[in-house]
Amino acid sequence: MTATAPPWPLSSFPGPQDSPGFTLWRDFTRWQRSLNAALKPLDLTQPRFAVLAVCGWLTRDGRDITQQDVVDFLGMDRMHISQIASRLDRDGLILRRASRTDLRAKVLRITPAGHDTLARAMPLVETHDRAFFHRKGTP
Amino acid sequence: MTATAPPWPLSSFPGPQDSPGFTLWRDFTRWQRSLNAALKPLDLTQPRFAVLAVCGWLTRDGRDITQQDVVDFLGMDRMHISQIASRLDRDGLILRRASRTDLRAKVLRITPAGHDTLARAMPLVETHDRAFFHRKGTP
DNA sequence: CCTCATATGTAAATGCATTTACATTATATG
DNA sequence: CATATAATGTAAATGCATTTACATATGAGG
């Protein structure tokens, strides 16, 4: 007996390229890679930009927000947001201080430098995404 | 002068939720999180599964493939594939040996254990993705 | 008031994804 | 053949994303 190749029809799709999850993964990583490249001059990444933008959005009327508010808005893990917020704090784009009404919570505030960076980043992101999503194929 | 809230209309979208990139990010992470949970009993993750499946797909007719072939097929970074393949090798799901025709390249081969794991994983993934993508909204 | 379940956030560990730099081998060009 | 350029893969470092475990604080019920 010789070694035989394993049988393929393991999948109901002709090939991996035809699986929607496979293409979602590939398209997402391409989008993120491309946007990260556009944001590199500002020392931002797509997730850093997103958290910064959400901070700006949720505090647009001067309200205080906590990390948990960002978690709820983004629907993401609280540890993840903690990591990103910690680095944004380290880099001077946001401030974090303990809330006076809930000593567990940390109130987030965008610094002037953070707001300036956000204002510069926004048109880069919108220009990028307009180009990226206009041609829906693989860019 | 009192401190004023930073002006919002920084974006042409009413809010972050309306940006296509923002929703792509959120939807992708939800999909990957959900699929990783489905694959956990097999000690697989979505990227590990994807690389394993591509190895199976590209070797379906018995041909030899290299890591670079996987990189080209997936359109991903070669260092990234190197990491994932290294762990799949460590876990006994694939074998890696130096090519005899190109001493730089490493030939990949799925082990019986790897093929068995792939055969178990495939229906989990297809069931998961059918449910996930059927309702296009946020699941 | 006291206790307990819940909420907010972090430390440590792991894997995903990329960047930079490097070693080795192939290949094209002189 | 000799050398320059390109291709294949890895080590180390960084940031993204999640999991587990933990510390502290809140709030509900006794």
Short mmCIF file of C-alpha atoms (C1' of nucleotides) in Angstrom, two decimals:
data_model
loop_
_atom_site.label_atom_id
_atom_site.label_comp_id
_atom_site.label_asym_id
_atom_site.label_seq_id
_atom_site.Cartn_x
_atom_site.Cartn_y
_atom_site.Cartn_z
CA MET A 1 0.00 0.00 0.00
CA THR A 2 1.17 3.47 -0.78
CA ALA A 3 0.32 6.55 1.26
CA THR A 4 -2.76 8.19 -0.19
CA ALA A 5 -3.67 11.86 -0.10
CA PRO A 6 -6.42 12.55 2.42
CA PRO A 7 -9.82 12.94 0.77
CA TRP A 8 -10.86 16.52 0.30
CA PRO A 9 -14.56 17.06 0.23
CA LEU A 10 -14.33 17.92 3.91
CA SER A 11 -16.12 21.16 3.19
CA SER A 12 -19.36 21.95 1.45
CA PHE A 13 -17.56 24.80 -0.34
CA PRO A 14 -15.53 24.18 -3.50
CA GLY A 15 -12.52 25.78 -1.82
CA PRO A 16 -11.62 27.95 1.17
CA GLN A 17 -11.98 31.11 -0.93
CA ASP A 18 -15.70 30.43 -1.15
CA SER A 19 -16.28 30.42 2.61
CA PRO A 20 -17.74 33.69 3.93
CA GLY A 21 -15.74 33.50 7.16
CA PHE A 22 -12.52 32.97 5.28
CA THR A 23 -13.12 36.06 3.16
CA LEU A 24 -14.26 38.11 6.16
CA TRP A 25 -10.97 37.29 7.90
CA ARG A 26 -8.88 38.16 4.86
CA ASP A 27 -10.79 41.37 4.11
CA PHE A 28 -10.66 42.53 7.70
CA THR A 29 -6.94 42.03 8.05
CA ARG A 30 -6.35 43.85 4.77
CA TRP A 31 -8.51 46.75 5.90
CA GLN A 32 -6.81 46.99 9.28
CA ARG A 33 -3.34 46.71 7.77
CA SER A 34 -4.12 49.42 5.27
CA LEU A 35 -5.66 51.76 7.84
CA ASN A 36 -2.80 51.21 10.26
CA ALA A 37 -0.41 52.29 7.52
CA ALA A 38 -2.44 55.46 6.96
CA LEU A 39 -2.43 56.24 10.71
CA LYS A 40 1.23 55.48 11.29
CA PRO A 41 2.41 59.10 10.87
CA LEU A 42 0.19 60.02 13.84
CA ASP A 43 1.50 57.13 15.94
CA LEU A 44 -2.00 55.66 15.99
CA THR A 45 -3.41 52.28 15.12
CA GLN A 46 -6.96 51.46 14.12
CA PRO A 47 -7.97 50.31 17.62
CA ARG A 48 -6.22 53.25 19.30
CA PHE A 49 -8.00 55.60 16.93
CA ALA A 50 -11.33 53.90 17.58
CA VAL A 51 -11.07 54.19 21.35
CA LEU A 52 -9.92 57.78 21.08
CA ALA A 53 -12.80 58.59 18.75
CA VAL A 54 -15.33 56.96 21.06
CA CYS A 55 -13.96 58.96 23.98
CA GLY A 56 -14.42 62.12 21.96
CA TRP A 57 -17.88 61.09 20.85
CA LEU A 58 -19.19 60.14 24.28
CA THR A 59 -17.82 63.30 25.91
CA ARG A 60 -19.02 65.63 23.15
CA ASP A 61 -21.48 67.34 25.49
CA GLY A 62 -19.03 67.53 28.40
CA ARG A 63 -20.31 64.48 30.22
CA ASP A 64 -17.96 62.29 32.28
CA ILE A 65 -17.44 58.77 30.99
CA THR A 66 -15.74 55.70 32.39
CA GLN A 67 -13.87 52.86 30.75
CA GLN A 68 -16.98 50.76 31.18
CA ASP A 69 -18.95 53.23 29.04
CA VAL A 70 -16.42 52.67 26.26
CA VAL A 71 -16.67 48.90 26.75
CA ASP A 72 -20.46 49.06 26.48
CA PHE A 73 -20.39 51.30 23.42
CA LEU A 74 -17.87 49.16 21.56
CA GLY A 75 -19.18 45.81 22.74
CA MET A 76 -15.63 44.70 23.45
CA ASP A 77 -13.79 43.08 26.30
CA ARG A 78 -13.09 45.29 29.31
CA MET A 79 -9.53 43.99 29.66
CA HIS A 80 -8.87 44.91 26.07
CA ILE A 81 -10.11 48.46 26.54
CA SER A 82 -8.05 48.67 29.72
CA GLN A 83 -4.92 47.84 27.76
CA ILE A 84 -5.61 50.35 25.00
CA ALA A 85 -6.66 53.10 27.42
CA SER A 86 -3.54 52.46 29.46
CA ARG A 87 -1.34 53.06 26.43
CA LEU A 88 -3.31 56.11 25.31
CA ASP A 89 -2.80 57.46 28.83
CA ARG A 90 0.90 56.65 28.75
CA ASP A 91 1.18 58.55 25.46
CA GLY A 92 -0.66 61.59 26.77
CA LEU A 93 -3.73 61.35 24.54
CA ILE A 94 -6.19 60.72 27.36
CA LEU A 95 -6.26 61.15 31.14
CA ARG A 96 -7.59 58.60 33.61
CA ARG A 97 -8.58 59.43 37.16
CA ALA A 98 -10.66 57.62 39.75
CA SER A 99 -14.28 58.65 39.79
CA ARG A 100 -15.42 60.48 42.88
CA THR A 101 -18.86 58.88 42.80
CA ASP A 102 -17.69 55.30 42.16
CA LEU A 103 -14.24 54.50 43.43
CA ARG A 104 -13.98 51.42 41.24
CA ALA A 105 -14.45 53.34 38.02
CA LYS A 106 -11.95 55.42 36.06
CA VAL A 107 -13.12 58.57 34.37
CA LEU A 108 -11.61 59.16 30.94
CA ARG A 109 -10.91 62.56 29.44
CA ILE A 110 -9.27 63.47 26.16
CA THR A 111 -6.27 65.76 26.50
CA PRO A 112 -5.71 68.70 24.13
CA ALA A 113 -3.00 66.61 22.45
CA GLY A 114 -5.47 63.76 22.12
CA HIS A 115 -8.10 65.99 20.61
CA ASP A 116 -5.59 67.45 18.21
CA THR A 117 -4.46 63.99 17.14
CA LEU A 118 -8.08 62.90 16.73
CA ALA A 119 -8.85 65.93 14.58
CA ARG A 120 -5.89 65.11 12.35
CA ALA A 121 -6.71 61.42 12.18
CA MET A 122 -10.38 61.71 11.31
CA PRO A 123 -9.95 62.95 7.72
CA LEU A 124 -7.22 60.37 7.11
CA VAL A 125 -9.55 57.60 8.24
CA GLU A 126 -12.53 58.87 6.28
CA THR A 127 -10.50 59.29 3.11
CA HIS A 128 -9.02 55.85 3.58
CA ASP A 129 -12.33 54.14 4.22
CA ARG A 130 -14.08 55.91 1.35
CA ALA A 131 -11.42 54.55 -1.01
CA PHE A 132 -11.36 51.13 0.60
CA PHE A 133 -15.07 50.47 0.68
CA HIS A 134 -15.85 52.07 -2.66
CA ARG A 135 -14.28 49.25 -4.59
CA LYS A 136 -15.73 46.37 -2.66
CA GLY A 137 -13.28 43.87 -4.14
CA THR A 138 -9.86 43.19 -2.73
CA PRO A 139 -7.92 46.43 -3.03
CA MET B 1 -13.03 81.55 30.33
CA THR B 2 -14.29 78.15 31.29
CA ALA B 3 -13.10 74.92 29.73
CA THR B 4 -15.34 74.03 26.83
CA ALA B 5 -16.17 70.61 25.48
CA PRO B 6 -14.26 69.93 22.26
CA PRO B 7 -16.46 70.44 19.20
CA TRP B 8 -17.75 67.20 17.76
CA PRO B 9 -18.49 67.37 14.10
CA LEU B 10 -15.03 65.91 13.51
CA SER B 11 -16.59 63.18 11.41
CA SER B 12 -18.93 63.24 8.47
CA PHE B 13 -20.89 60.42 10.12
CA PRO B 14 -23.53 61.13 12.76
CA GLY B 15 -21.72 58.81 15.15
CA PRO B 16 -19.06 56.08 15.16
CA GLN B 17 -21.73 53.39 14.73
CA ASP B 18 -22.39 54.74 11.24
CA SER B 19 -18.83 54.28 10.01
CA PRO B 20 -18.36 51.16 7.87
CA GLY B 21 -14.89 50.50 9.26
CA PHE B 22 -16.13 50.72 12.81
CA THR B 23 -18.84 48.15 12.15
CA LEU B 24 -16.44 45.91 10.20
CA TRP B 25 -14.12 45.86 13.20
CA ARG B 26 -16.92 45.10 15.65
CA ASP B 27 -18.51 42.44 13.45
CA PHE B 28 -15.20 40.73 12.74
CA THR B 29 -14.19 40.52 16.38
CA ARG B 30 -17.62 39.13 17.27
CA TRP B 31 -17.37 36.53 14.54
CA GLN B 32 -13.86 35.49 15.53
CA ARG B 33 -14.72 35.37 19.23
CA SER B 34 -17.78 33.25 18.51
CA LEU B 35 -15.92 30.85 16.21
CA ASN B 36 -13.02 30.52 18.62
CA ALA B 37 -15.51 29.45 21.28
CA ALA B 38 -16.92 26.80 18.92
CA LEU B 39 -13.42 25.50 18.14
CA LYS B 40 -12.16 25.50 21.71
CA PRO B 41 -13.02 21.81 22.37
CA LEU B 42 -10.64 20.88 19.54
CA ASP B 43 -7.88 23.14 20.85
CA LEU B 44 -8.11 25.20 17.68
CA THR B 45 -8.58 28.87 16.98
CA GLN B 46 -9.96 30.44 13.83
CA PRO B 47 -6.50 31.23 12.38
CA ARG B 48 -5.12 27.81 13.33
CA PHE B 49 -8.11 26.18 11.67
CA ALA B 50 -7.70 28.36 8.58
CA VAL B 51 -4.05 27.46 8.11
CA LEU B 52 -4.76 23.79 8.72
CA ALA B 53 -7.62 23.87 6.22
CA VAL B 54 -5.48 25.58 3.59
CA CYS B 55 -2.77 22.96 4.09
CA GLY B 56 -5.38 20.27 3.52
CA TRP B 57 -6.81 22.05 0.54
CA LEU B 58 -3.50 22.71 -1.23
CA THR B 59 -2.26 19.16 -0.68
CA ARG B 60 -5.55 17.51 -1.68
CA ASP B 61 -3.93 15.94 -4.75
CA GLY B 62 -0.76 14.89 -2.95
CA ARG B 63 1.33 17.82 -4.05
CA ASP B 64 4.07 19.23 -1.82
CA ILE B 65 3.52 22.75 -0.55
CA THR B 66 5.68 25.23 1.32
CA GLN B 67 4.87 27.89 3.88
CA GLN B 68 5.19 30.43 1.09
CA ASP B 69 2.38 28.70 -0.79
CA VAL B 70 0.16 29.20 2.24
CA VAL B 71 1.24 32.83 2.49
CA ASP B 72 0.37 33.39 -1.16
CA PHE B 73 -2.98 31.65 -0.88
CA LEU B 74 -4.02 33.56 2.22
CA GLY B 75 -2.47 36.88 1.25
CA MET B 76 -1.04 37.20 4.75
CA ASP B 77 2.30 38.02 6.27
CA ARG B 78 4.94 35.30 6.08
CA MET B 79 6.07 35.87 9.65
CA HIS B 80 2.52 35.39 10.81
CA ILE B 81 2.16 32.09 8.97
CA SER B 82 5.54 31.05 10.34
CA GLN B 83 4.25 31.56 13.89
CA ILE B 84 1.03 29.67 13.33
CA ALA B 85 2.71 26.81 11.45
CA SER B 86 5.30 26.57 14.19
CA ARG B 87 2.60 26.05 16.81
CA LEU B 88 0.67 23.59 14.63
CA ASP B 89 3.93 21.68 14.26
CA ARG B 90 4.58 21.81 18.00
CA ASP B 91 1.07 20.40 18.58
CA GLY B 92 1.52 17.58 16.08
CA LEU B 93 -1.08 18.70 13.55
CA ILE B 94 1.40 19.35 10.73
CA LEU B 95 4.99 18.39 9.91
CA ARG B 96 7.64 20.75 8.56
CA ARG B 97 10.79 19.61 6.81
CA ALA B 98 13.30 21.36 4.60
CA SER B 99 12.58 21.03 0.91
CA ARG B 100 15.08 19.01 -1.08
CA THR B 101 14.74 21.23 -4.14
CA ASP B 102 14.94 24.57 -2.31
CA LEU B 103 16.87 24.52 0.93
CA ARG B 104 15.31 27.80 2.07
CA ALA B 105 11.78 26.46 1.90
CA LYS B 106 9.91 24.28 4.37
CA VAL B 107 7.52 21.67 3.07
CA LEU B 108 4.31 21.32 5.06
CA ARG B 109 2.36 18.12 5.49
CA ILE B 110 -0.74 17.41 7.56
CA THR B 111 -0.33 14.59 10.05
CA PRO B 112 -3.06 11.98 10.58
CA ALA B 113 -3.92 13.75 13.84
CA GLY B 114 -4.12 17.02 11.94
CA HIS B 115 -6.38 15.56 9.32
CA ASP B 116 -8.59 14.04 11.97
CA THR B 117 -8.83 17.37 13.79
CA LEU B 118 -9.61 19.13 10.53
CA ALA B 119 -12.36 16.65 9.71
CA ARG B 120 -13.93 17.24 13.12
CA ALA B 121 -13.56 21.00 12.92
CA MET B 122 -15.03 21.50 9.46
CA PRO B 123 -18.67 20.76 10.34
CA LEU B 124 -18.39 22.87 13.49
CA VAL B 125 -17.16 25.80 11.45
CA GLU B 126 -19.75 25.39 8.72
CA THR B 127 -22.59 25.09 11.21
CA HIS B 128 -21.31 28.10 13.08
CA ASP B 129 -20.89 30.26 10.00
CA ARG B 130 -24.26 29.27 8.57
CA ALA B 131 -25.92 30.46 11.77
CA PHE B 132 -23.73 33.54 12.05
CA PHE B 133 -24.11 34.84 8.54
CA HIS B 134 -27.75 33.90 8.15
CA ARG B 135 -28.89 36.65 10.44
CA LYS B 136 -26.74 39.41 9.12
CA GLY B 137 -27.36 41.64 12.13
CA THR B 138 -25.33 41.48 15.30
CA PRO B 139 -25.91 38.03 16.76
"C1'" DC C 1 -25.17 47.53 60.19
"C1'" DC C 2 -23.50 42.99 57.90
"C1'" DT C 3 -23.08 39.82 54.29
"C1'" DC C 4 -23.12 38.46 49.75
"C1'" DA C 5 -23.69 38.83 44.86
"C1'" DT C 6 -22.32 41.94 41.34
"C1'" DA C 7 -19.60 45.58 38.97
"C1'" DT C 8 -15.15 47.95 37.66
"C1'" DG C 9 -10.65 47.54 36.71
"C1'" DT C 10 -5.91 45.24 36.52
"C1'" DA C 11 -1.89 41.51 36.41
"C1'" DA C 12 -0.21 37.67 34.02
"C1'" DA C 13 -0.28 34.52 30.40
"C1'" DT C 14 -1.31 33.05 25.64
"C1'" DG C 15 -2.09 33.54 20.87
"C1'" DC C 16 -2.88 36.68 16.76
"C1'" DA C 17 -0.65 40.20 13.56
"C1'" DT C 18 2.94 43.16 12.12
"C1'" DT C 19 7.65 45.38 11.85
"C1'" DT C 20 12.53 45.30 11.76
"C1'" DA C 21 16.51 42.97 11.30
"C1'" DC C 22 18.92 38.99 10.09
"C1'" DA C 23 20.75 34.26 8.06
"C1'" DT C 24 20.61 31.38 4.37
"C1'" DT C 25 19.81 29.96 -0.28
"C1'" DA C 26 18.39 30.83 -5.28
"C1'" DT C 27 18.75 33.20 -9.19
"C1'" DA C 28 19.85 36.75 -12.43
"C1'" DT C 29 23.54 39.52 -14.42
"C1'" DG C 30 28.12 40.81 -15.22
"C1'" DC D 1 32.39 31.68 -12.47
"C1'" DA D 2 31.59 35.82 -9.42
"C1'" DT D 3 28.73 38.92 -7.52
"C1'" DA D 4 24.54 41.44 -6.76
"C1'" DT D 5 19.67 40.96 -6.02
"C1'" DA D 6 15.68 38.61 -4.59
"C1'" DA D 7 13.22 34.88 -2.09
"C1'" DT D 8 12.29 31.90 2.13
"C1'" DG D 9 12.11 31.60 6.74
"C1'" DT D 10 13.11 33.02 11.71
"C1'" DA D 11 14.26 35.91 16.21
"C1'" DA D 12 12.88 39.71 18.89
"C1'" DA D 13 9.89 43.32 19.93
"C1'" DT D 14 5.37 45.63 20.01
"C1'" DG D 15 0.51 46.02 20.03
"C1'" DC D 16 -4.16 43.72 19.56
"C1'" DA D 17 -7.55 40.38 21.78
"C1'" DT D 18 -8.94 37.06 25.08
"C1'" DT D 19 -8.89 34.13 29.38
"C1'" DT D 20 -8.17 33.37 34.15
"C1'" DA D 21 -7.60 35.02 38.45
"C1'" DC D 22 -7.66 38.65 41.57
"C1'" DA D 23 -8.48 43.24 44.34
"C1'" DT D 24 -11.55 46.57 45.50
"C1'" DA D 25 -15.91 48.80 45.81
"C1'" DT D 26 -20.96 49.06 45.17
"C1'" DG D 27 -25.62 47.86 46.19
"C1'" DA D 28 -29.24 44.73 47.61
"C1'" DG D 29 -31.31 41.91 51.33
"C1'" DG D 30 -31.08 40.06 55.69
#
